[in-house]
PDB file of C-alpha atoms in Angstrom:
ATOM      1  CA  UNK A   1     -42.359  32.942  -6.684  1.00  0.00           C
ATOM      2  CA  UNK A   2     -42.162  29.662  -8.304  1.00  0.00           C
ATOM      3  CA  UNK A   3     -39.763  27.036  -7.240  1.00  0.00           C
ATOM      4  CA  UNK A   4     -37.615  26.772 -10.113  1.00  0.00           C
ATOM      5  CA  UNK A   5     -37.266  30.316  -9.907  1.00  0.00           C
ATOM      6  CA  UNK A   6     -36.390  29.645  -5.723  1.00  0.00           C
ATOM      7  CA  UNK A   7     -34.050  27.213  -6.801  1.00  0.00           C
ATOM      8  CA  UNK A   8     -32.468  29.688  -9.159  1.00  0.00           C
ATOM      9  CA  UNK A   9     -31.844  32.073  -6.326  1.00  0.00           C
ATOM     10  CA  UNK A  10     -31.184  29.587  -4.150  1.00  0.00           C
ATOM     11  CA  UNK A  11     -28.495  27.918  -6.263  1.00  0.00           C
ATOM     12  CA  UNK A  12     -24.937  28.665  -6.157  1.00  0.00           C
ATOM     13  CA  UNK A  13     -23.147  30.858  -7.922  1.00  0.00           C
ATOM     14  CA  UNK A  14     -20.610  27.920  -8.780  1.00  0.00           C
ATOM     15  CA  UNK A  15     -23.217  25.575 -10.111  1.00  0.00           C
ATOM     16  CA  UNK A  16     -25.260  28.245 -11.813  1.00  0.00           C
ATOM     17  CA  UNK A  17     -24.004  27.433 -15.231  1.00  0.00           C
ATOM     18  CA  UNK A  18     -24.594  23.776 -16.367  1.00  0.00           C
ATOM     19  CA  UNK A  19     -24.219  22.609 -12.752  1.00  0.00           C
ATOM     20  CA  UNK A  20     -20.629  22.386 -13.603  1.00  0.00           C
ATOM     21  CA  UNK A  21     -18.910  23.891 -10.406  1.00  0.00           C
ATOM     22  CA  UNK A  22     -16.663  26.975 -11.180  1.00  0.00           C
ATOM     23  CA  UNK A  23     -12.697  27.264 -10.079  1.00  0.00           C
ATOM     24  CA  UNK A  24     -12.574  27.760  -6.266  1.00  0.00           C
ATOM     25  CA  UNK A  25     -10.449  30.750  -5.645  1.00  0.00           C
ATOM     26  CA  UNK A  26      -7.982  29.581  -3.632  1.00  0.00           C
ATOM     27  CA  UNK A  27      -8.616  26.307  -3.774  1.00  0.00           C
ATOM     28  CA  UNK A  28      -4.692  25.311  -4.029  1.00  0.00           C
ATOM     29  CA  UNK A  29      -4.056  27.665  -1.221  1.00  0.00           C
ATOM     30  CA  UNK A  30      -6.225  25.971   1.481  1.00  0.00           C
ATOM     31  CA  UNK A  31      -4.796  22.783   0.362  1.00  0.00           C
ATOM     32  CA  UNK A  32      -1.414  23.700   1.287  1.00  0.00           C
ATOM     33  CA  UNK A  33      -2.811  25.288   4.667  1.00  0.00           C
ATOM     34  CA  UNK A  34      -4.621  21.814   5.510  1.00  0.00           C
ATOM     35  CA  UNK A  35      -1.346  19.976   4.847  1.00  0.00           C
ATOM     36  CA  UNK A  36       0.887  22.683   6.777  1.00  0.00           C
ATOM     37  CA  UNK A  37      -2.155  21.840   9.736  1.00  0.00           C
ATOM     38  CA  UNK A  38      -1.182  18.414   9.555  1.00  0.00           C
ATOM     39  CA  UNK A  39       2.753  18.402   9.748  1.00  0.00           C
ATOM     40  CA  UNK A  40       2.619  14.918  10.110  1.00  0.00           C
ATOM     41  CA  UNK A  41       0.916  13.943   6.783  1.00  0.00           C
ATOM     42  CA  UNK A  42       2.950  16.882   4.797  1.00  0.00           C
ATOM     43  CA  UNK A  43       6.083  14.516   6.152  1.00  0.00           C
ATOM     44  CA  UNK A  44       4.593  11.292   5.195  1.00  0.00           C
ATOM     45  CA  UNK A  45       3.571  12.549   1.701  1.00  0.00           C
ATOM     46  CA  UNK A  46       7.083  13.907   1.099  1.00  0.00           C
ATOM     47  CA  UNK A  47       8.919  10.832   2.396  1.00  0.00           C
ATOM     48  CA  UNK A  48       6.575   8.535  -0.038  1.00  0.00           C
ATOM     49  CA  UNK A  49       7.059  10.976  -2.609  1.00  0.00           C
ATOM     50  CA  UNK A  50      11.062  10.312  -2.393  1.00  0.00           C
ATOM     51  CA  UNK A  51      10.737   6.603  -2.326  1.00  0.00           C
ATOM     52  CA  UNK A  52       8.757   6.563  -5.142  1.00  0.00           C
ATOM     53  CA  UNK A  53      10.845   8.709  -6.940  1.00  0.00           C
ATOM     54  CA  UNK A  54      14.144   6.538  -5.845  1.00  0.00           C
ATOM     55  CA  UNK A  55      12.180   3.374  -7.546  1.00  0.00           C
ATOM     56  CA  UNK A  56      11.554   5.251 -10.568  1.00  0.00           C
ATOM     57  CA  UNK A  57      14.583   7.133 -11.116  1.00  0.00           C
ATOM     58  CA  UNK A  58      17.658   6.012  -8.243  1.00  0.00           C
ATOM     59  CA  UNK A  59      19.963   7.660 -10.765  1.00  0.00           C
ATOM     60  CA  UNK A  60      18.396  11.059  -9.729  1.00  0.00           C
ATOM     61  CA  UNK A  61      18.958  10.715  -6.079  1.00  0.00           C
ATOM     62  CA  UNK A  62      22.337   8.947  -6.278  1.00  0.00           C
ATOM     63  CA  UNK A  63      25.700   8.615  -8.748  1.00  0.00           C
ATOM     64  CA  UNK A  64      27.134   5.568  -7.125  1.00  0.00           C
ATOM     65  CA  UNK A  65      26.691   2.170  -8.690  1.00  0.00           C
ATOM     66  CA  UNK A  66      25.652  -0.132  -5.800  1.00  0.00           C
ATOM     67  CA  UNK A  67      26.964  -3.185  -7.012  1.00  0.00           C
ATOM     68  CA  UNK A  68      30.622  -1.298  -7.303  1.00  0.00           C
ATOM     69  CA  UNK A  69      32.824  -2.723  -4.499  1.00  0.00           C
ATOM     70  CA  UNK A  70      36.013  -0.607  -3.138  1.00  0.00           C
ATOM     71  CA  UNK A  71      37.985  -2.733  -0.755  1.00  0.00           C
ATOM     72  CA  UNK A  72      39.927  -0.127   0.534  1.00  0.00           C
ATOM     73  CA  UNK A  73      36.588   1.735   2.011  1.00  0.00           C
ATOM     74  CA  UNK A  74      35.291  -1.239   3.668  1.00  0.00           C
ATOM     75  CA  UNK A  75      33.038  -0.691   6.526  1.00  0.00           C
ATOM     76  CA  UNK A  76      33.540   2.946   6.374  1.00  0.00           C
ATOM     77  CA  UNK A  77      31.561   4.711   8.960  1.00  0.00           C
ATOM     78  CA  UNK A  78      28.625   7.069   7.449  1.00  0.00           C
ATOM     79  CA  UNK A  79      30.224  10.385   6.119  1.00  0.00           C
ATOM     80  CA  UNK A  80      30.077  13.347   3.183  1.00  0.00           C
ATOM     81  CA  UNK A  81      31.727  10.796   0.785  1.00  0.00           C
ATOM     82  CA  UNK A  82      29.495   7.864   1.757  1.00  0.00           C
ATOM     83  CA  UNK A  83      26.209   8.984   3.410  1.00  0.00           C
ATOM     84  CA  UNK A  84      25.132   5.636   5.010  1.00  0.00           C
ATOM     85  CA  UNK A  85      28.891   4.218   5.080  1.00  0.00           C
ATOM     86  CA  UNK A  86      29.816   1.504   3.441  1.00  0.00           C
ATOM     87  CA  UNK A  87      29.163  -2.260   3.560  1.00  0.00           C
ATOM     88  CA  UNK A  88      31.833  -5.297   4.077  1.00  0.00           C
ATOM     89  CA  UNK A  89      32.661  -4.961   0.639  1.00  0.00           C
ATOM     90  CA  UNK A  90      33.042  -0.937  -0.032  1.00  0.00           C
ATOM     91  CA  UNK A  91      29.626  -0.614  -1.632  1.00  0.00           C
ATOM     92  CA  UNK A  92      28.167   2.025  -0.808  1.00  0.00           C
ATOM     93  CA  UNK A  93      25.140   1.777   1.267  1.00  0.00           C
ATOM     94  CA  UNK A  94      23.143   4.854   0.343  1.00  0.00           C
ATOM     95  CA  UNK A  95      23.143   4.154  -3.019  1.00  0.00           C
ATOM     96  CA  UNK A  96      21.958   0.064  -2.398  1.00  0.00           C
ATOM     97  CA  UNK A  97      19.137   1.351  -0.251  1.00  0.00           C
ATOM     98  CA  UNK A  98      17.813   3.909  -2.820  1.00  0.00           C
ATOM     99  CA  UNK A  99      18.847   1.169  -5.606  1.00  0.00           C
ATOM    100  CA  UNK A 100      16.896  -1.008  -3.446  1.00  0.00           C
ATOM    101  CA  UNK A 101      14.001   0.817  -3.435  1.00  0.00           C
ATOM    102  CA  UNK A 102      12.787  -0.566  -6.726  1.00  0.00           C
ATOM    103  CA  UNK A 103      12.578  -4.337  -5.792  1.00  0.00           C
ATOM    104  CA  UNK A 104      10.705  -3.850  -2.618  1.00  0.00           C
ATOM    105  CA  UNK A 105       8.312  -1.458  -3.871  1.00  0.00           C
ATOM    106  CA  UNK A 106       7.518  -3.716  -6.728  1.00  0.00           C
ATOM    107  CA  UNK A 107       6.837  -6.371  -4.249  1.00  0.00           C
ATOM    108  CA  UNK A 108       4.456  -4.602  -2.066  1.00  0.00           C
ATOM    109  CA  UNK A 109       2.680  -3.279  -4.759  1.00  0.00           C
ATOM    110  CA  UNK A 110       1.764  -6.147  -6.577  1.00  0.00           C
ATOM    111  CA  UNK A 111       1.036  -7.812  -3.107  1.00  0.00           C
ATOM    112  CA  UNK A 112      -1.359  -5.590  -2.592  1.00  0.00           C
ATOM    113  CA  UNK A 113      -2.532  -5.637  -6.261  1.00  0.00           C
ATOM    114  CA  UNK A 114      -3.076  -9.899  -5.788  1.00  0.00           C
ATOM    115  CA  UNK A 115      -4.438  -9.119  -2.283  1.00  0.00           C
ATOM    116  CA  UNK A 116      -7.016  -6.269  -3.716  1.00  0.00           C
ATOM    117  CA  UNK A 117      -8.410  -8.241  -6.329  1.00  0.00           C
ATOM    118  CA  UNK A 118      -8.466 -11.858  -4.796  1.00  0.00           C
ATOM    119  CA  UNK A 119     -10.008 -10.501  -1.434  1.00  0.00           C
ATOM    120  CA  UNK A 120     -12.740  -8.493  -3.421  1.00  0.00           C
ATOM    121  CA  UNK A 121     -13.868 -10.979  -5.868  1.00  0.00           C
ATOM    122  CA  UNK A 122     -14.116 -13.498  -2.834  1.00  0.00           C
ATOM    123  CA  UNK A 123     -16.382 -11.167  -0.800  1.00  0.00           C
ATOM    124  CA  UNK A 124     -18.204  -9.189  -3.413  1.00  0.00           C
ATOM    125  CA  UNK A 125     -19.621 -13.000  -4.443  1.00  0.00           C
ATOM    126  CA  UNK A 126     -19.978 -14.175  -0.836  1.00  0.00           C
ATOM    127  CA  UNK A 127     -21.930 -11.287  -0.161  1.00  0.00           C
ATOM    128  CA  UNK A 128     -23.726 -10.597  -2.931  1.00  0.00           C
ATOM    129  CA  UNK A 129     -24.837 -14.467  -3.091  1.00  0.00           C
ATOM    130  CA  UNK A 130     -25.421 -15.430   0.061  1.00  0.00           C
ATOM    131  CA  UNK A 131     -26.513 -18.873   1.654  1.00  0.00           C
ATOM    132  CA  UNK A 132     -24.281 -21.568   1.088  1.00  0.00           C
ATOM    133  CA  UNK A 133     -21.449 -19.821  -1.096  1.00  0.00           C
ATOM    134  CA  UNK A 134     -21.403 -17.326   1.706  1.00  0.00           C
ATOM    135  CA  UNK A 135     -20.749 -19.807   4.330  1.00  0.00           C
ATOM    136  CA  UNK A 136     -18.305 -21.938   2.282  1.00  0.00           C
ATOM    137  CA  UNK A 137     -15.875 -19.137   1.566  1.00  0.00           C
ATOM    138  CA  UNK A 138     -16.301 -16.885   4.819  1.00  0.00           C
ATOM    139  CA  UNK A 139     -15.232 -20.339   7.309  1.00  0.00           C
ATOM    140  CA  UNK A 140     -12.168 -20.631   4.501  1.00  0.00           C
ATOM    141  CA  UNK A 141     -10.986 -16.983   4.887  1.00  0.00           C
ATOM    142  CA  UNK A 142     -11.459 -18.037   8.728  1.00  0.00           C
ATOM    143  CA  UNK A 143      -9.247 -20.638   8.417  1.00  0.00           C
ATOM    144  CA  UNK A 144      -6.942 -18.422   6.718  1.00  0.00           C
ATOM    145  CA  UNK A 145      -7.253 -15.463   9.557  1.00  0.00           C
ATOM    146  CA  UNK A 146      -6.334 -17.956  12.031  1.00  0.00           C
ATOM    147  CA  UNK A 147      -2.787 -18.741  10.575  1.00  0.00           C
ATOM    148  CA  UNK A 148      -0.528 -15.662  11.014  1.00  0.00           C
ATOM    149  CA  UNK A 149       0.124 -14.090   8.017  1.00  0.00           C
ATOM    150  CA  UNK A 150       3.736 -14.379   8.317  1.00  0.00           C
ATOM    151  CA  UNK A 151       3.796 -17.598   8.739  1.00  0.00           C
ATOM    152  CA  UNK A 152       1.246 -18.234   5.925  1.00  0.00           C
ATOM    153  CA  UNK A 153       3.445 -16.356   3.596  1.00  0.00           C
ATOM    154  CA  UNK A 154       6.653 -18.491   4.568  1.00  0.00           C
ATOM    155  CA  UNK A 155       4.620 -21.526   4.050  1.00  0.00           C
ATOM    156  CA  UNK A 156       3.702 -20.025   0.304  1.00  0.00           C
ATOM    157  CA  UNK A 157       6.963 -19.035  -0.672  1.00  0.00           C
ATOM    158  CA  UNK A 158       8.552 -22.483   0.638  1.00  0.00           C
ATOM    159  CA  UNK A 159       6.393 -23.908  -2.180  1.00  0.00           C
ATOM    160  CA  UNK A 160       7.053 -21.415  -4.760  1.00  0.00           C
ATOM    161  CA  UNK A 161      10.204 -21.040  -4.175  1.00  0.00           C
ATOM    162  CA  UNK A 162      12.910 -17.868  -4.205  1.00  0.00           C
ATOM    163  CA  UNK A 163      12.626 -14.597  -6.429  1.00  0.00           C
ATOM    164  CA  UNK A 164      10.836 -11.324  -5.337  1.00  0.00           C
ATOM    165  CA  UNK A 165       8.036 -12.192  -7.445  1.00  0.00           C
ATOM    166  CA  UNK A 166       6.945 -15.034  -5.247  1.00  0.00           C
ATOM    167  CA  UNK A 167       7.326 -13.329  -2.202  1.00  0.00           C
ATOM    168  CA  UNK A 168       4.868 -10.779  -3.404  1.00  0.00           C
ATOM    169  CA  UNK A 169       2.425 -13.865  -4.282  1.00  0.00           C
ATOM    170  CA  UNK A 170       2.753 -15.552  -0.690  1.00  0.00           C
ATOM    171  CA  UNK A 171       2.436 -11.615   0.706  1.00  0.00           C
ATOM    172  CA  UNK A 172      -0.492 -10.838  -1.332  1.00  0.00           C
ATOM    173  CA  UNK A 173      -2.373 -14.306  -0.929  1.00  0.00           C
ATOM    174  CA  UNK A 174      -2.065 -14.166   2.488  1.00  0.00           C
ATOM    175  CA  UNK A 175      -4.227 -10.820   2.795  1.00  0.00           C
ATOM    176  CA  UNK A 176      -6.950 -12.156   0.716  1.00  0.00           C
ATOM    177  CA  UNK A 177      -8.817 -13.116   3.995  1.00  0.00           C
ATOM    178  CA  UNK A 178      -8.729 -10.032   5.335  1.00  0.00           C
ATOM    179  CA  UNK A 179      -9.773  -7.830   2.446  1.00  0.00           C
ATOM    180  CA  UNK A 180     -12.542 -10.666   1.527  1.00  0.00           C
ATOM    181  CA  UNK A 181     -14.181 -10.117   5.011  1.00  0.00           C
ATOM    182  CA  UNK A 182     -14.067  -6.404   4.649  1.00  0.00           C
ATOM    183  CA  UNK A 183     -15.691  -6.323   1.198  1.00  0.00           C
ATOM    184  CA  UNK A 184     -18.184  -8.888   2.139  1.00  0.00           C
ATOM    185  CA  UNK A 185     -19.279  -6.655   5.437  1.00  0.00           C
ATOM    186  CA  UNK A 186     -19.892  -4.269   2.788  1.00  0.00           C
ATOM    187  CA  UNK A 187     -21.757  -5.683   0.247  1.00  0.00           C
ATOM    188  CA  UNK A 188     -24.303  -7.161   2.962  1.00  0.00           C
ATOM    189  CA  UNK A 189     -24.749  -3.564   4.316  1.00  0.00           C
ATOM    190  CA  UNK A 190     -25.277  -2.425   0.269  1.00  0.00           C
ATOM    191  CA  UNK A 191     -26.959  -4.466  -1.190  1.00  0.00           C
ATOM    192  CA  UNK A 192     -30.076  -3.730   1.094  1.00  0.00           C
ATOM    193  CA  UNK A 193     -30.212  -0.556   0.567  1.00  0.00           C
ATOM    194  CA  UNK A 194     -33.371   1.156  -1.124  1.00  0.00           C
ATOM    195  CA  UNK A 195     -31.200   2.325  -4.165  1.00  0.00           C
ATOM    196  CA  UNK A 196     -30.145  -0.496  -4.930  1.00  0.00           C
ATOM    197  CA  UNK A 197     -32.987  -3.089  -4.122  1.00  0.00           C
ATOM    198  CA  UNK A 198     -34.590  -0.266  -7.252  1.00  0.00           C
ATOM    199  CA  UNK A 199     -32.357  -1.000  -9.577  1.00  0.00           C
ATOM    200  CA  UNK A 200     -32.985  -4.750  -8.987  1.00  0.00           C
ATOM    201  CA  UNK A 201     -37.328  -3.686  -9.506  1.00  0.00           C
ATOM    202  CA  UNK A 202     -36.575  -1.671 -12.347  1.00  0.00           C
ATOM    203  CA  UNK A 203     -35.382  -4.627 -14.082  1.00  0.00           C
ATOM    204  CA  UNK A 204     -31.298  -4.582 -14.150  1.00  0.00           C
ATOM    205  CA  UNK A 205     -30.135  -7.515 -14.806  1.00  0.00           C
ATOM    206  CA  UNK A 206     -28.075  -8.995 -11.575  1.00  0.00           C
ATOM    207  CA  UNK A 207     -24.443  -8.086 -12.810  1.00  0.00           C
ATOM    208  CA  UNK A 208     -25.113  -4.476 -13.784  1.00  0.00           C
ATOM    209  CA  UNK A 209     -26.584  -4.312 -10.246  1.00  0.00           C
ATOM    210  CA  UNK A 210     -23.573  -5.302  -8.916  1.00  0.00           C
ATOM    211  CA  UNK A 211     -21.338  -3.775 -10.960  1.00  0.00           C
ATOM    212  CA  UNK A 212     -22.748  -0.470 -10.776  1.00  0.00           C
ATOM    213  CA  UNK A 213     -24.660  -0.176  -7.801  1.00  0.00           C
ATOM    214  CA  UNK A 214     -23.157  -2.363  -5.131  1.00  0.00           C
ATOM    215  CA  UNK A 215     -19.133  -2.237  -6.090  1.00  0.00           C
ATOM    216  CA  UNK A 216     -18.958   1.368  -6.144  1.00  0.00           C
ATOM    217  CA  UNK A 217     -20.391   2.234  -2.545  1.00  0.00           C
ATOM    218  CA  UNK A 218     -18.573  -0.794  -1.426  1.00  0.00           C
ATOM    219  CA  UNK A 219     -14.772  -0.451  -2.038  1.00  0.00           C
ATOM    220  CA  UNK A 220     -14.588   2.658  -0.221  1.00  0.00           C
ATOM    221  CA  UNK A 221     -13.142   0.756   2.994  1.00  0.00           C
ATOM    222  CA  UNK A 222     -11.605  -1.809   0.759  1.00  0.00           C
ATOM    223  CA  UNK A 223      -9.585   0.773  -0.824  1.00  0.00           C
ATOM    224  CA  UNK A 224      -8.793   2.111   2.841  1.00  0.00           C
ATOM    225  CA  UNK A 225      -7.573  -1.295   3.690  1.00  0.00           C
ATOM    226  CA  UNK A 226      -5.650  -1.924   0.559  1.00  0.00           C
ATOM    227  CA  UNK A 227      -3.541   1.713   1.111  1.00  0.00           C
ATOM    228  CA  UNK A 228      -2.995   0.247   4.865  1.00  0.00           C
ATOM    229  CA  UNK A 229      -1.963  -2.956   3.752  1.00  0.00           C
ATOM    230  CA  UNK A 230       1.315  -1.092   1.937  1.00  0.00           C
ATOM    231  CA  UNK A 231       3.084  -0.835   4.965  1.00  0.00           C
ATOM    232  CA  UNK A 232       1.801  -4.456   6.351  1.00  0.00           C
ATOM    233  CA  UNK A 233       3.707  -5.484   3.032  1.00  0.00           C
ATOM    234  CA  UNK A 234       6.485  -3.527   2.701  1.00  0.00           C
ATOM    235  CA  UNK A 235       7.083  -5.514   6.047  1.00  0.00           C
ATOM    236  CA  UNK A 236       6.398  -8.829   5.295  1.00  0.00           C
ATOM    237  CA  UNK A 237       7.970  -8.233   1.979  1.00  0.00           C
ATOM    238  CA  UNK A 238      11.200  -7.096   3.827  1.00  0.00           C
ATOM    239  CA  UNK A 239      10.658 -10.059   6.883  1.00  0.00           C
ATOM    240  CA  UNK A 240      10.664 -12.986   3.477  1.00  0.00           C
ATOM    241  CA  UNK A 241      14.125 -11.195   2.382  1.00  0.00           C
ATOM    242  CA  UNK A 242      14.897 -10.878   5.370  1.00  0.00           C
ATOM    243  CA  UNK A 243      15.003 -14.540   5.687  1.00  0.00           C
ATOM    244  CA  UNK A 244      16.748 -15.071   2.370  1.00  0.00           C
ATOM    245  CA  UNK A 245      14.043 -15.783   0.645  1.00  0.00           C
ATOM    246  CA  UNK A 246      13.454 -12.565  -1.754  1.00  0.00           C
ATOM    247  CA  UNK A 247      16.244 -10.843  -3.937  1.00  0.00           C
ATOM    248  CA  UNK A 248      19.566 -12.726  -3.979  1.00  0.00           C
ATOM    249  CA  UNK A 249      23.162 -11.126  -3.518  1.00  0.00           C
ATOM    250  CA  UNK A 250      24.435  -8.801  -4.971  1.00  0.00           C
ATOM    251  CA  UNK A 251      20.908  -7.432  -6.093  1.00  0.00           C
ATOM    252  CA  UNK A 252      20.181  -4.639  -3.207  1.00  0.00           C
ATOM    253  CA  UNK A 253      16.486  -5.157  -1.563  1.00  0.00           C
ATOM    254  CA  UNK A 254      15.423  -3.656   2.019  1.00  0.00           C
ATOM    255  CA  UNK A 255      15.619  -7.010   3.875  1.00  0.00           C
ATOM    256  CA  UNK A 256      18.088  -8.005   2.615  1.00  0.00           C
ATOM    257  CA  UNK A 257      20.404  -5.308   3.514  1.00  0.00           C
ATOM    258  CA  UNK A 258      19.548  -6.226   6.807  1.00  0.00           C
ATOM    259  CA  UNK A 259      19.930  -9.465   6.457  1.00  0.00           C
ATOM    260  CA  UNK A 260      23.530  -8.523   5.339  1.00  0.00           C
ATOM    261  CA  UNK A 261      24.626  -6.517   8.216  1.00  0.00           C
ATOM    262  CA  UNK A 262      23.601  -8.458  11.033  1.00  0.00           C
ATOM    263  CA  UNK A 263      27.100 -10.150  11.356  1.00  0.00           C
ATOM    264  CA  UNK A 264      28.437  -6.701  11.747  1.00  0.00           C
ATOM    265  CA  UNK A 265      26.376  -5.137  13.673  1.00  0.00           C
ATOM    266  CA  UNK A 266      28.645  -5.285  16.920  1.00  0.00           C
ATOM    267  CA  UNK A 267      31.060  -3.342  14.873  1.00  0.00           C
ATOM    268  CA  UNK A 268      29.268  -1.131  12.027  1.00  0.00           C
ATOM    269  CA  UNK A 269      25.891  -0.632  13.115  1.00  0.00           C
ATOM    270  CA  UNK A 270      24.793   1.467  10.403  1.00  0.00           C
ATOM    271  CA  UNK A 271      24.597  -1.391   8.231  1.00  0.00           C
ATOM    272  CA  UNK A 272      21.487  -2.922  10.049  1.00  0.00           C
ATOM    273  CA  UNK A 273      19.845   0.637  11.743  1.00  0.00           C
ATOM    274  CA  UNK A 274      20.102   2.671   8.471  1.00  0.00           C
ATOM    275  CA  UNK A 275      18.220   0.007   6.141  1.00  0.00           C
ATOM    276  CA  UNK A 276      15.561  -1.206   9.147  1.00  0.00           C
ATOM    277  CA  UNK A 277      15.514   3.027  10.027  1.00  0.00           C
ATOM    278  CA  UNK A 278      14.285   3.553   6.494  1.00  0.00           C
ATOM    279  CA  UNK A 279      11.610   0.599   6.144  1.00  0.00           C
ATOM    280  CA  UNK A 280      10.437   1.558   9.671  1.00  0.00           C
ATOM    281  CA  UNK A 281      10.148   5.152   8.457  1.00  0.00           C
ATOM    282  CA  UNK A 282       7.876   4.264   5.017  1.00  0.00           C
ATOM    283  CA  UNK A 283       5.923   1.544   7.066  1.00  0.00           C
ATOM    284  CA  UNK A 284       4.798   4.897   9.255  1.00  0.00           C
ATOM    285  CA  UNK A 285       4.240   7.271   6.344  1.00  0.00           C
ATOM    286  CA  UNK A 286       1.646   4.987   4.546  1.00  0.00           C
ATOM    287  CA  UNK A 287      -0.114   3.964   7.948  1.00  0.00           C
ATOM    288  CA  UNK A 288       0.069   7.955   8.375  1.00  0.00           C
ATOM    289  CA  UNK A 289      -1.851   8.522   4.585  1.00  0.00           C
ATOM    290  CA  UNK A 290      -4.141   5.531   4.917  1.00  0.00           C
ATOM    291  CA  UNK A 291      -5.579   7.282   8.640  1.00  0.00           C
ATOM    292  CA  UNK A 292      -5.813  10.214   6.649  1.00  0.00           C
ATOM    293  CA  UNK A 293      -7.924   8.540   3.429  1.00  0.00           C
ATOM    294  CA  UNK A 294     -10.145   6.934   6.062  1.00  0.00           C
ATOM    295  CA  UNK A 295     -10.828  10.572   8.264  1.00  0.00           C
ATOM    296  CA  UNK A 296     -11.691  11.708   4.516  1.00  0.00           C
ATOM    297  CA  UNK A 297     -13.968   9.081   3.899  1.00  0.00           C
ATOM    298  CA  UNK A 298     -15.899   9.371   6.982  1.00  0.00           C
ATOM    299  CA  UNK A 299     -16.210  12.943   6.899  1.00  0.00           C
ATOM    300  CA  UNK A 300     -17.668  12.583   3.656  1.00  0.00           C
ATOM    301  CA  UNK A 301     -20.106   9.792   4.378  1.00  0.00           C
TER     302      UNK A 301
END
């Protein structure tokens, strides 16, 4: 028997046309039975799910304008009228959390968007390089680890000033570090590979090699990182407006809502606990999805 006739039989029957792998009967079925096995993710997916949909479209999870104050509802405890009660000035608090939603989600994504692409372009080139440039930018994102990121973002957005935007610029630059050491770990361990030290024999010129050979079989971690890093923002997003320094009254954001409550909080708790409840709650669920993208990942390397 010869062996392209053994590796006929010994093909699949999925890849035995054009090595294009059939329909897996099924498949959507054991999907659903590997997210009922993991209640935990199933929750975290459907939780995201909603907050993404209350940034898109509040209007479909909520008919109350959240900038509509009724005095005689003030500080109304939470009930079927007012799910999350009402705030010092008869807004009603459901409907400025899911209103909300929008201008914190905003700000953690393009954190992490600034933080993604700063922090890769940093350690793709320090690692990729080498020698000096290495050492140069590795004992700056040192520098940088060593200042708490909190405080490195206060110190940003001092500078830049108020606004949402620039609290997701002094979020996002301070996780450049981190996501720069990552990538560069990375690139070292790529870039010697066989495959790649190849393409560099074969004649490639240096940015196709990198480009094609070393980025791709790098940002796997990076991108595990970046999806971890939502909830890291979503907090230091929140902590910034928290402090006043994010979305001003009356726009509705996360921290501030907090912010906003505190002064009652002796009397009508729900105006701290519900807000700080739900960015506790979406901090969990992406920490929850990012564990599961990284068991993925290893299971696959």
């Amino acid at each position: 028997m010869t062996e392209t006739t053994q590796l006929a039989i010994g093909r699949p029957a999925s890849l035995a046309t054009g090595g294009v792998p059939d329909r897996v009967p099924g498949g959507t079925t054991t999907a659903l039975r590997a997210l009922v096995a993991r209640p935990t993710l199933t929750v975290a997916l459907v939780w995201l799910a909603l907050v993404v949909l209350a940034a898109l479209l509040p209007g479909a999870l909520t008919h109350h304008d959240p900038l509509a104050a009724d005095p005689a509802a003030r500080l109304t405890a939470p009930d079927a009228a007012h799910w999350f009660g009402t705030d010092q000035l008869g807004r009603d608090l459901y409907a400025r959390v899911v209103h909300g939603t929008a201008l914190t989600l905003q700000a953690a994504v393009l954190a992490i968007v600034i933080g993604l692409v700063g922090g890769s372009l940093v350690g793709l080139v320090a690692g990729f390089v080498g020698g000096v440039v290495d050492a140069v930018l590795m004992r700056v994102a040192d520098v940088l680890l060593a200042i708490p990121s909190l405080l490195l973002s206060l110190t940003i957005v001092t500078v830049l000033g108020f606004g949402t935007v620039n609290v997701a610029v002094a979020v996002g630059v301070a996780s450049i570090a981190t996501i720069a050491r990552i990538m560069r770990s990375e690139v070292v361990r790529v870039r010697t590979a066989p495959y790649v030290e190849a393409a560099s024999a074969n004649g490639n010129r240096w940015w196709r090699v990198l480009l094609v050979h070393v980025l791709p079989n790098a940002a796997g971690p990076v991108l595990v990182l970046a999806a971890l890093e939502f909830g890291t923002a979503i907090l230091a997003v929140s902590s910034l407006s928290f402090l006043g320094y994010g979305a001003q009254p009356p726009q509705p954001e996360w921290g501030s809502l907090v912010a906003t409550g505190r002064d009652f909080i002796a009397s009508s708790w729900w105006l701290t606990t519900i807000p700080g409840v739900v960015i506790a709650v979406t901090v969990l669920a992406g920490n929850r999805v990012a564990r599961a993208l990284d068991t993925e990942r290893r299971a696959v390397r």
